[in-house]
Amino acid sequence: MRLPRPLVVLTAVAVAALTACGGNGVRGTPGPSGVRDPYFPKAGNGGYDIGHYGLVLAYDPDTGHLSGTATITARATQDLSAFNLDLKGLEVEKVTVEGRAARFNRAGQELTVRPSDELDDGETFRVAVRYSGDPVTVTDPDGSEEGWLPTEDGAVGLGEPTGSMAWFPGSHHPSDKAAYDLEVTVPEGLGVVSNGELTGEVTRGGRTTFTWHVAEPMASYVATVAVGEWKTERSTTDDGLPVYTAVDPEQAEASRKVLGRIPEIMEWAQENFGPYPFSSTGAIVDRVQDAAYALETQNRPYFPGAPGSLLLVHELAHQWYGNSVSPRTWRDMWLNEGFATYAEWLWEEDEGGDTAQETFDALYDGTYYSDEDESAAVWAFPPADPPDAAHISESPVYQRGAMVLHKIRQTVGDDAFWSLLRGWAAAHRHGNADTEDFEAYVEKSAPDEDFTEVWEDWLHGDGRPESR
């Protein structure tokens, strides 16, 4: 770690000693390192809420070097003598709080900051972190890779569940959402696509700077920066919603037809899920080999290669369920994936394919998949209770999560179910919710119905329920 004068290097022990000492006038205590998520206990941080990220980044694909300054505006939720940010890899060069140099130390993914003046409960403050280096790749418990991923012609930032800490410091847990401004400089000839709205593009001295603005709250795991060669198109839906797509030229022809259906899908989704919660929509389509998975990055989902229509529906449905209504903890992942998977069933039903009931029956009977192991995997664990972090993106969370929604539909009837879908998205718009919140919402929406079997057998129960 390199610190400019007059900063001094403090070990974690020294910071603890200083902040615990009552003789130096310390009133506050350090904010917790992590929000104690059941699967990622060190993700996020306590003692403050972030309201805004200002990220100024520069990236050179030839060297793989990333440099940046993150200016974070937050509000203290306790008297703070120190607080933590999540940052994995990269070298921190300087930290300031309210413009004054702050002491800091590193331990794993934790960047501990001790401001020169303590922060009072309720105080709004600004911390700036200057950093640089070659970003690391984060390997998830399930073996997938995320973070800042080099591509054939640039890089892409993909963050679910914790990879965003590989390219900017912050409170990287979905419970702490914020607005963003991103300024990214790359060699001339390359483009930068991010979330929200493109507000500027300037080329000077062989380098181009792109600025993007995200007004609505965004969880850091759906923040993205995609650097590369792009063919971009702008259009609007019939009701005036801006559509911005960025496609690698190699994927332009394969993507044209499916991306052309975005306005149609958005109209269908708003009929089913309610008003769209963001200022624009679209998609990013990279080369097939550039990543191993698609992700519901806010405003415009990311795809490695041209998506099929069902995958496009899935990721766009996440804009309501996952991005606007975000999980309170990673145990609540089924509230993201169950809803987006059920959106696929509804789309297929409306397109003249299998009905949702037929899809449900095939999953229950074990005929949906041709592979027996895949059929059995649907019942491996309850969708609301994955056994550990390695299982939060497995079949029960998706397919059995969707089956839970279908059981609710069977219980309340179609009209009440559509109202429930729209009402849930509206009740927690731009917020967070967990499984308990959802159960309470459903029961309040249909007070005359009994959901005991749905909750006990389908949502929380082990194995395949005895009856469908």
Short mmCIF file of C-alpha atoms in Angstrom, two decimals:
data_model
loop_
_atom_site.label_atom_id
_atom_site.label_comp_id
_atom_site.label_asym_id
_atom_site.label_seq_id
_atom_site.Cartn_x
_atom_site.Cartn_y
_atom_site.Cartn_z
CA MET A 1 0.00 0.00 0.00
CA ARG A 2 1.31 3.43 -0.93
CA LEU A 3 0.28 6.53 1.00
CA PRO A 4 1.17 10.13 0.11
CA ARG A 5 2.45 12.35 2.89
CA PRO A 6 1.21 13.37 5.41
CA LEU A 7 -0.88 10.19 5.68
CA VAL A 8 0.45 7.40 7.84
CA VAL A 9 0.00 3.68 7.57
CA LEU A 10 -2.08 2.10 10.31
CA THR A 11 -2.47 -1.59 10.87
CA ALA A 12 -5.91 -2.93 11.72
CA VAL A 13 -4.74 -3.32 15.31
CA ALA A 14 -3.60 0.29 15.45
CA VAL A 15 -6.89 1.55 14.05
CA ALA A 16 -8.81 -0.49 16.58
CA ALA A 17 -6.65 0.84 19.39
CA LEU A 18 -7.08 4.43 18.31
CA THR A 19 -10.82 4.20 17.83
CA ALA A 20 -11.34 2.42 21.13
CA CYS A 21 -9.30 4.88 23.17
CA GLY A 22 -11.53 7.04 25.33
CA GLY A 23 -8.77 9.48 26.24
CA ASN A 24 -8.60 11.14 22.83
CA GLY A 25 -12.20 12.36 22.81
CA VAL A 26 -13.57 9.57 20.63
CA ARG A 27 -17.38 9.43 20.84
CA GLY A 28 -18.25 7.18 17.91
CA THR A 29 -17.46 3.58 17.13
CA PRO A 30 -16.33 1.93 13.90
CA GLY A 31 -19.07 0.93 11.48
CA PRO A 32 -19.41 -2.86 11.06
CA SER A 33 -17.44 -4.51 8.27
CA GLY A 34 -20.31 -6.20 6.50
CA VAL A 35 -24.08 -6.28 6.94
CA ARG A 36 -24.03 -9.93 8.02
CA ASP A 37 -25.72 -11.28 4.93
CA PRO A 38 -26.43 -14.98 5.57
CA TYR A 39 -24.33 -16.03 2.56
CA PHE A 40 -21.89 -13.13 2.14
CA PRO A 41 -21.38 -11.77 5.67
CA LYS A 42 -18.60 -9.34 4.66
CA ALA A 43 -20.58 -7.83 1.77
CA GLY A 44 -21.70 -4.25 2.35
CA ASN A 45 -20.86 -2.21 5.42
CA GLY A 46 -22.64 -0.80 8.44
CA GLY A 47 -22.80 2.64 10.00
CA TYR A 48 -23.79 4.60 6.91
CA ASP A 49 -26.03 4.65 3.81
CA ILE A 50 -24.66 5.61 0.41
CA GLY A 51 -26.71 8.03 -1.67
CA HIS A 52 -24.45 8.61 -4.67
CA TYR A 53 -21.35 7.25 -6.40
CA GLY A 54 -19.23 9.45 -8.65
CA LEU A 55 -16.82 7.20 -10.53
CA VAL A 56 -14.05 8.62 -12.72
CA LEU A 57 -12.26 5.76 -14.46
CA ALA A 58 -9.58 5.32 -17.12
CA TYR A 59 -8.89 1.95 -18.75
CA ASP A 60 -6.32 0.76 -21.27
CA PRO A 61 -7.20 -2.66 -22.73
CA ASP A 62 -3.67 -3.12 -24.09
CA THR A 63 -2.13 -3.07 -20.61
CA GLY A 64 -5.19 -4.09 -18.58
CA HIS A 65 -4.55 -1.13 -16.27
CA LEU A 66 -7.49 0.58 -14.54
CA SER A 67 -7.22 3.82 -12.60
CA GLY A 68 -10.01 5.60 -10.87
CA THR A 69 -11.34 7.96 -8.27
CA ALA A 70 -14.55 7.06 -6.49
CA THR A 71 -16.31 9.94 -4.75
CA ILE A 72 -19.01 8.56 -2.49
CA THR A 73 -21.68 10.64 -0.78
CA ALA A 74 -23.19 8.94 2.26
CA ARG A 75 -25.11 9.59 5.45
CA ALA A 76 -23.89 8.31 8.80
CA THR A 77 -26.42 6.18 10.67
CA GLN A 78 -24.41 6.28 13.90
CA ASP A 79 -21.56 8.28 15.39
CA LEU A 80 -18.61 7.00 13.37
CA SER A 81 -14.95 6.93 14.33
CA ALA A 82 -14.16 4.72 11.31
CA PHE A 83 -15.98 2.97 8.49
CA ASN A 84 -15.32 0.34 5.86
CA LEU A 85 -15.61 0.11 2.09
CA ASP A 86 -15.48 -3.09 0.03
CA LEU A 87 -12.59 -3.19 -2.45
CA LYS A 88 -10.85 -6.31 -3.70
CA GLY A 89 -7.40 -5.93 -5.27
CA LEU A 90 -6.20 -2.61 -6.75
CA GLU A 91 -3.86 -0.26 -4.93
CA VAL A 92 -5.35 2.55 -2.88
CA GLU A 93 -3.27 5.69 -3.31
CA LYS A 94 -5.19 8.25 -1.28
CA VAL A 95 -8.38 8.61 0.76
CA THR A 96 -10.02 11.85 1.83
CA VAL A 97 -13.14 12.49 3.88
CA GLU A 98 -14.75 15.90 3.46
CA GLY A 99 -11.64 16.97 1.54
CA ARG A 100 -9.21 16.12 4.34
CA ALA A 101 -6.70 13.28 4.19
CA ALA A 102 -7.89 10.20 6.06
CA ARG A 103 -5.99 7.27 7.48
CA PHE A 104 -6.77 3.89 5.97
CA ASN A 105 -5.70 0.27 5.99
CA ARG A 106 -6.47 -2.84 3.95
CA ALA A 107 -7.43 -6.34 5.10
CA GLY A 108 -8.77 -8.67 2.43
CA GLN A 109 -11.74 -6.98 0.73
CA GLU A 110 -12.08 -4.43 3.54
CA LEU A 111 -10.79 -0.88 3.15
CA THR A 112 -11.03 0.70 6.61
CA VAL A 113 -11.14 4.50 6.66
CA ARG A 114 -10.61 6.68 9.73
CA PRO A 115 -11.53 10.31 9.04
CA SER A 116 -9.58 13.09 10.74
CA ASP A 117 -12.82 14.28 12.32
CA GLU A 118 -15.42 11.88 13.60
CA LEU A 119 -18.75 11.73 11.82
CA ASP A 120 -21.98 12.38 13.69
CA ASP A 121 -25.10 10.28 13.40
CA GLY A 122 -27.19 11.76 10.57
CA GLU A 123 -24.28 13.68 9.06
CA THR A 124 -23.87 13.62 5.29
CA PHE A 125 -20.26 13.19 4.26
CA ARG A 126 -18.15 12.68 1.17
CA VAL A 127 -15.29 10.18 0.89
CA ALA A 128 -12.97 10.08 -2.12
CA VAL A 129 -10.74 7.11 -2.90
CA ARG A 130 -8.01 7.25 -5.54
CA TYR A 131 -6.89 3.83 -6.73
CA SER A 132 -5.29 1.95 -9.63
CA GLY A 133 -3.93 -1.38 -10.78
CA ASP A 134 -4.87 -4.49 -12.71
CA PRO A 135 -8.34 -5.58 -11.57
CA VAL A 136 -8.68 -9.07 -10.17
CA THR A 137 -11.26 -11.64 -11.21
CA VAL A 138 -13.66 -12.67 -8.46
CA THR A 139 -14.56 -16.35 -8.42
CA ASP A 140 -17.94 -17.07 -6.88
CA PRO A 141 -18.60 -19.99 -4.51
CA ASP A 142 -20.31 -21.72 -7.47
CA GLY A 143 -17.16 -21.34 -9.60
CA SER A 144 -18.42 -18.60 -11.94
CA GLU A 145 -16.29 -15.53 -12.59
CA GLU A 146 -17.22 -11.89 -12.19
CA GLY A 147 -15.71 -8.50 -11.54
CA TRP A 148 -13.78 -6.63 -14.23
CA LEU A 149 -13.55 -9.18 -17.03
CA PRO A 150 -11.21 -8.60 -20.01
CA THR A 151 -12.89 -9.17 -23.38
CA GLU A 152 -11.59 -9.55 -26.94
CA ASP A 153 -11.68 -5.79 -27.50
CA GLY A 154 -12.00 -4.26 -24.03
CA ALA A 155 -13.59 -5.30 -20.74
CA VAL A 156 -16.92 -5.62 -18.96
CA GLY A 157 -17.85 -5.13 -15.32
CA LEU A 158 -20.28 -7.78 -14.07
CA GLY A 159 -21.08 -7.77 -10.39
CA GLU A 160 -23.51 -10.45 -9.22
CA PRO A 161 -23.25 -11.04 -6.33
CA THR A 162 -20.05 -9.28 -5.15
CA GLY A 163 -17.87 -8.65 -8.21
CA SER A 164 -18.30 -4.88 -8.41
CA MET A 165 -15.80 -4.51 -5.56
CA ALA A 166 -13.13 -5.52 -8.11
CA TRP A 167 -13.46 -2.20 -9.95
CA PHE A 168 -14.72 0.38 -7.49
CA PRO A 169 -14.90 0.75 -3.68
CA GLY A 170 -18.28 0.90 -2.04
CA SER A 171 -20.88 -0.83 0.07
CA HIS A 172 -21.40 -3.82 -2.17
CA HIS A 173 -24.63 -5.33 -0.94
CA PRO A 174 -28.05 -4.97 -2.62
CA SER A 175 -29.51 -3.41 0.54
CA ASP A 176 -27.48 -0.22 -0.07
CA LYS A 177 -28.66 1.28 -3.38
CA ALA A 178 -27.57 4.63 -4.78
CA ALA A 179 -27.57 6.96 -7.79
CA TYR A 180 -24.47 6.97 -10.01
CA ASP A 181 -22.46 9.21 -12.28
CA LEU A 182 -19.77 7.43 -14.29
CA GLU A 183 -17.01 9.06 -16.36
CA VAL A 184 -14.89 6.55 -18.25
CA THR A 185 -11.91 7.33 -20.50
CA VAL A 186 -10.63 4.80 -23.06
CA PRO A 187 -8.41 4.87 -26.16
CA GLU A 188 -10.01 6.61 -29.13
CA GLY A 189 -11.94 4.18 -31.29
CA LEU A 190 -13.44 2.27 -28.38
CA GLY A 191 -16.81 2.91 -26.83
CA VAL A 192 -18.13 2.74 -23.27
CA VAL A 193 -21.65 1.61 -22.42
CA SER A 194 -23.03 1.83 -18.91
CA ASN A 195 -26.28 2.16 -17.02
CA GLY A 196 -28.68 5.07 -17.21
CA GLU A 197 -28.28 7.82 -19.80
CA LEU A 198 -25.31 8.84 -21.93
CA THR A 199 -24.72 12.51 -21.12
CA GLY A 200 -21.42 13.20 -22.85
CA GLU A 201 -18.76 11.98 -25.28
CA VAL A 202 -15.54 13.96 -25.81
CA THR A 203 -12.33 12.99 -27.64
CA ARG A 204 -9.03 14.68 -26.87
CA GLY A 205 -5.44 13.59 -27.42
CA GLY A 206 -6.28 10.13 -28.69
CA ARG A 207 -8.62 9.25 -25.83
CA THR A 208 -12.40 9.45 -25.52
CA THR A 209 -14.33 10.14 -22.32
CA PHE A 210 -17.91 8.92 -21.96
CA THR A 211 -20.19 10.09 -19.13
CA TRP A 212 -23.28 8.22 -17.95
CA HIS A 213 -25.89 9.26 -15.38
CA VAL A 214 -28.08 6.92 -13.32
CA ALA A 215 -30.80 8.86 -11.50
CA GLU A 216 -32.73 5.95 -10.00
CA PRO A 217 -31.34 3.91 -7.08
CA MET A 218 -29.16 1.04 -8.26
CA ALA A 219 -27.63 -1.90 -6.41
CA SER A 220 -23.93 -2.15 -7.19
CA TYR A 221 -24.20 -5.73 -8.48
CA VAL A 222 -26.21 -4.53 -11.51
CA ALA A 223 -23.84 -1.63 -12.29
CA THR A 224 -21.80 -2.18 -15.42
CA VAL A 225 -19.18 -0.62 -17.64
CA ALA A 226 -18.69 -2.32 -21.02
CA VAL A 227 -15.65 -1.23 -23.02
CA GLY A 228 -15.25 -2.29 -26.64
CA GLU A 229 -16.24 -1.69 -30.22
CA TRP A 230 -19.99 -1.14 -30.40
CA LYS A 231 -22.66 -0.60 -32.96
CA THR A 232 -25.16 1.54 -31.09
CA GLU A 233 -28.76 2.31 -31.96
CA ARG A 234 -31.26 4.66 -30.36
CA SER A 235 -35.03 4.46 -30.71
CA THR A 236 -38.14 4.85 -28.59
CA THR A 237 -41.10 2.69 -27.73
CA ASP A 238 -44.59 3.78 -28.77
CA ASP A 239 -45.04 5.48 -25.39
CA GLY A 240 -41.76 7.39 -25.69
CA LEU A 241 -39.40 5.28 -23.57
CA PRO A 242 -35.83 5.59 -24.90
CA VAL A 243 -34.25 2.34 -26.14
CA TYR A 244 -30.43 2.20 -26.35
CA THR A 245 -28.70 -0.90 -27.66
CA ALA A 246 -24.97 -1.53 -28.01
CA VAL A 247 -23.90 -4.57 -30.01
CA ASP A 248 -20.47 -5.92 -30.88
CA PRO A 249 -20.25 -5.73 -34.69
CA GLU A 250 -19.70 -9.48 -34.87
CA GLN A 251 -23.13 -10.00 -33.26
CA ALA A 252 -25.04 -7.28 -35.10
CA GLU A 253 -26.75 -9.48 -37.68
CA ALA A 254 -27.59 -12.27 -35.21
CA SER A 255 -29.03 -9.76 -32.73
CA ARG A 256 -31.05 -7.54 -35.07
CA LYS A 257 -34.34 -9.44 -35.04
CA VAL A 258 -34.53 -10.23 -31.32
CA LEU A 259 -33.47 -6.74 -30.21
CA GLY A 260 -36.09 -5.34 -32.54
CA ARG A 261 -38.67 -6.93 -30.25
CA ILE A 262 -37.65 -4.86 -27.21
CA PRO A 263 -40.48 -2.30 -27.67
CA GLU A 264 -43.00 -5.14 -27.98
CA ILE A 265 -41.63 -6.91 -24.89
CA MET A 266 -41.64 -3.68 -22.90
CA GLU A 267 -45.29 -3.00 -23.79
CA TRP A 268 -46.20 -6.56 -22.76
CA ALA A 269 -44.18 -6.30 -19.53
CA GLN A 270 -45.82 -3.04 -18.49
CA GLU A 271 -49.24 -4.57 -19.02
CA ASN A 272 -48.30 -7.43 -16.70
CA PHE A 273 -45.89 -5.85 -14.20
CA GLY A 274 -46.94 -2.20 -14.11
CA PRO A 275 -45.13 1.04 -15.06
CA TYR A 276 -41.49 0.63 -16.03
CA PRO A 277 -39.32 1.82 -13.13
CA PHE A 278 -36.39 3.32 -15.07
CA SER A 279 -35.63 6.11 -17.54
CA SER A 280 -34.58 3.96 -20.50
CA THR A 281 -34.23 0.38 -21.64
CA GLY A 282 -32.10 -1.56 -24.10
CA ALA A 283 -29.38 -4.22 -24.20
CA ILE A 284 -25.64 -4.81 -24.47
CA VAL A 285 -24.60 -7.71 -26.70
CA ASP A 286 -20.94 -8.71 -26.55
CA ARG A 287 -19.11 -11.54 -28.27
CA VAL A 288 -20.04 -15.09 -27.29
CA GLN A 289 -16.64 -15.79 -25.73
CA ASP A 290 -16.53 -12.60 -23.65
CA ALA A 291 -18.51 -13.88 -20.65
CA ALA A 292 -20.13 -17.09 -19.48
CA TYR A 293 -23.58 -15.70 -18.63
CA ALA A 294 -26.11 -12.94 -19.18
CA LEU A 295 -26.88 -10.45 -16.40
CA GLU A 296 -29.75 -8.06 -15.70
CA THR A 297 -27.53 -4.95 -15.55
CA GLN A 298 -29.82 -2.01 -14.85
CA ASN A 299 -31.51 -0.29 -17.83
CA ARG A 300 -29.78 -2.53 -20.38
CA PRO A 301 -29.05 -6.21 -19.69
CA TYR A 302 -25.75 -7.72 -20.78
CA PHE A 303 -25.58 -10.75 -23.10
CA PRO A 304 -22.58 -12.73 -24.36
CA GLY A 305 -23.87 -13.31 -27.87
CA ALA A 306 -27.32 -12.70 -29.33
CA PRO A 307 -30.00 -13.77 -26.83
CA GLY A 308 -33.12 -15.73 -27.59
CA SER A 309 -36.44 -14.03 -26.98
CA LEU A 310 -37.08 -15.92 -23.71
CA LEU A 311 -33.70 -14.87 -22.27
CA LEU A 312 -34.37 -11.27 -23.31
CA VAL A 313 -37.78 -11.42 -21.59
CA HIS A 314 -36.14 -12.89 -18.47
CA GLU A 315 -33.53 -10.15 -18.14
CA LEU A 316 -35.96 -7.33 -18.94
CA ALA A 317 -38.41 -8.68 -16.34
CA HIS A 318 -35.59 -8.34 -13.81
CA GLN A 319 -35.79 -4.58 -14.21
CA TRP A 320 -38.98 -4.79 -12.12
CA TYR A 321 -38.07 -7.85 -10.02
CA GLY A 322 -34.47 -7.64 -8.89
CA ASN A 323 -33.36 -4.19 -10.00
CA SER A 324 -36.25 -2.03 -8.79
CA VAL A 325 -37.48 -4.43 -6.10
CA SER A 326 -34.10 -5.68 -4.92
CA PRO A 327 -33.42 -8.51 -2.47
CA ARG A 328 -32.84 -7.53 1.13
CA THR A 329 -30.31 -10.36 1.45
CA TRP A 330 -28.93 -12.94 -0.96
CA ARG A 331 -31.19 -15.54 0.65
CA ASP A 332 -34.03 -13.75 -1.15
CA MET A 333 -32.61 -14.49 -4.61
CA TRP A 334 -35.75 -16.42 -5.58
CA LEU A 335 -37.66 -13.11 -5.53
CA ASN A 336 -35.42 -12.12 -8.46
CA GLU A 337 -35.16 -15.36 -10.37
CA GLY A 338 -38.54 -16.93 -9.63
CA PHE A 339 -40.30 -13.83 -10.97
CA ALA A 340 -38.08 -13.55 -14.07
CA THR A 341 -38.51 -17.25 -14.82
CA TYR A 342 -42.27 -16.99 -14.44
CA ALA A 343 -42.16 -14.04 -16.85
CA GLU A 344 -40.73 -16.49 -19.42
CA TRP A 345 -43.68 -18.83 -18.79
CA LEU A 346 -46.16 -15.98 -19.22
CA TRP A 347 -44.50 -14.79 -22.44
CA GLU A 348 -44.50 -18.28 -23.90
CA GLU A 349 -48.15 -18.69 -22.91
CA ASP A 350 -49.09 -15.41 -24.60
CA GLU A 351 -47.03 -16.30 -27.68
CA GLY A 352 -49.04 -19.47 -28.26
CA GLY A 353 -46.58 -21.93 -26.76
CA ASP A 354 -46.98 -24.02 -23.63
CA THR A 355 -49.22 -22.52 -21.00
CA ALA A 356 -47.80 -21.77 -17.58
CA GLN A 357 -49.85 -24.68 -16.26
CA GLU A 358 -48.30 -27.04 -18.82
CA THR A 359 -44.80 -25.86 -17.88
CA PHE A 360 -45.61 -26.30 -14.20
CA ASP A 361 -46.96 -29.82 -14.81
CA ALA A 362 -43.91 -30.84 -16.86
CA LEU A 363 -41.58 -29.71 -14.08
CA TYR A 364 -43.64 -31.51 -11.47
CA ASP A 365 -43.81 -34.72 -13.51
CA GLY A 366 -40.12 -34.64 -14.40
CA THR A 367 -40.69 -34.35 -18.15
CA TYR A 368 -39.57 -30.75 -18.62
CA TYR A 369 -35.91 -31.74 -18.92
CA SER A 370 -34.63 -34.69 -20.92
CA ASP A 371 -31.94 -35.31 -18.31
CA GLU A 372 -33.06 -37.05 -15.11
CA ASP A 373 -30.49 -35.24 -12.98
CA GLU A 374 -31.79 -31.87 -14.16
CA SER A 375 -35.33 -32.94 -13.33
CA ALA A 376 -34.30 -34.05 -9.85
CA ALA A 377 -32.31 -30.84 -9.25
CA VAL A 378 -35.53 -28.80 -9.21
CA TRP A 379 -36.32 -30.37 -5.81
CA ALA A 380 -32.80 -30.24 -4.34
CA PHE A 381 -33.70 -27.58 -1.73
CA PRO A 382 -36.45 -25.04 -0.96
CA PRO A 383 -36.25 -21.93 -3.17
CA ALA A 384 -36.35 -19.60 -0.16
CA ASP A 385 -33.63 -21.48 1.72
CA PRO A 386 -30.57 -22.30 -0.44
CA PRO A 387 -28.11 -24.33 1.64
CA ASP A 388 -25.16 -21.97 1.03
CA ALA A 389 -23.75 -19.28 -1.24
CA ALA A 390 -22.81 -21.80 -3.93
CA HIS A 391 -26.48 -22.63 -4.52
CA ILE A 392 -28.21 -19.24 -4.80
CA SER A 393 -28.29 -19.44 -8.61
CA GLU A 394 -29.35 -23.06 -9.01
CA SER A 395 -32.51 -24.63 -10.41
CA PRO A 396 -34.78 -24.51 -7.32
CA VAL A 397 -34.32 -20.75 -7.04
CA TYR A 398 -35.41 -20.30 -10.67
CA GLN A 399 -37.83 -23.08 -11.57
CA ARG A 400 -39.29 -23.96 -8.20
CA GLY A 401 -39.43 -20.25 -7.41
CA ALA A 402 -41.60 -19.82 -10.50
CA MET A 403 -43.72 -22.78 -9.38
CA VAL A 404 -44.41 -20.97 -6.10
CA LEU A 405 -45.80 -18.03 -8.08
CA HIS A 406 -47.94 -20.39 -10.13
CA LYS A 407 -49.34 -21.93 -6.94
CA ILE A 408 -50.28 -18.43 -5.79
CA ARG A 409 -51.96 -17.84 -9.15
CA GLN A 410 -53.92 -21.08 -8.74
CA THR A 411 -54.97 -20.00 -5.26
CA VAL A 412 -56.14 -16.45 -5.99
CA GLY A 413 -57.21 -16.66 -9.64
CA ASP A 414 -55.89 -14.79 -12.66
CA ASP A 415 -57.34 -11.32 -12.07
CA ALA A 416 -56.10 -11.16 -8.49
CA PHE A 417 -52.74 -12.58 -9.53
CA TRP A 418 -52.10 -9.88 -12.15
CA SER A 419 -53.00 -7.27 -9.56
CA LEU A 420 -50.60 -8.90 -7.13
CA LEU A 421 -47.73 -8.88 -9.65
CA ARG A 422 -48.21 -5.19 -10.37
CA GLY A 423 -48.86 -4.31 -6.74
CA TRP A 424 -45.73 -6.02 -5.46
CA ALA A 425 -43.57 -4.14 -7.96
CA ALA A 426 -45.24 -0.85 -6.98
CA ALA A 427 -45.13 -1.41 -3.20
CA HIS A 428 -41.34 -1.84 -3.16
CA ARG A 429 -40.39 0.25 -6.19
CA HIS A 430 -36.71 1.28 -5.95
CA GLY A 431 -36.45 -0.46 -2.58
CA ASN A 432 -35.62 -3.80 -0.99
CA ALA A 433 -37.75 -6.68 0.18
CA ASP A 434 -37.34 -10.18 1.57
CA THR A 435 -39.36 -13.38 1.58
CA GLU A 436 -41.21 -12.45 4.76
CA ASP A 437 -42.28 -9.16 3.15
CA PHE A 438 -43.59 -11.07 0.13
CA GLU A 439 -45.54 -13.57 2.20
CA ALA A 440 -47.13 -10.74 4.18
CA TYR A 441 -47.98 -8.85 0.98
CA VAL A 442 -49.65 -11.87 -0.62
CA GLU A 443 -51.69 -12.64 2.50
CA LYS A 444 -52.79 -9.02 2.82
CA SER A 445 -53.75 -8.95 -0.88
CA ALA A 446 -55.93 -12.06 -0.54
CA PRO A 447 -57.04 -12.20 3.11
CA ASP A 448 -59.71 -14.84 2.48
CA GLU A 449 -57.28 -17.39 1.02
CA ASP A 450 -55.15 -19.96 2.85
CA PHE A 451 -51.50 -19.97 1.74
CA THR A 452 -50.23 -22.45 4.32
CA GLU A 453 -49.52 -25.16 1.74
CA VAL A 454 -47.83 -22.71 -0.62
CA TRP A 455 -45.46 -21.45 2.05
CA GLU A 456 -44.80 -24.67 3.95
CA ASP A 457 -44.63 -27.18 1.08
CA TRP A 458 -43.60 -25.17 -1.97
CA LEU A 459 -41.54 -22.23 -0.71
CA HIS A 460 -39.88 -23.61 2.43
CA GLY A 461 -40.45 -27.36 2.27
CA ASP A 462 -37.90 -30.03 1.40
CA GLY A 463 -38.40 -32.21 -1.65
CA ARG A 464 -41.26 -32.39 -4.11
CA PRO A 465 -44.66 -31.70 -2.51
CA GLU A 466 -46.95 -34.73 -2.48
CA SER A 467 -49.62 -33.00 -4.53
CA ARG A 468 -49.50 -30.36 -7.18
#
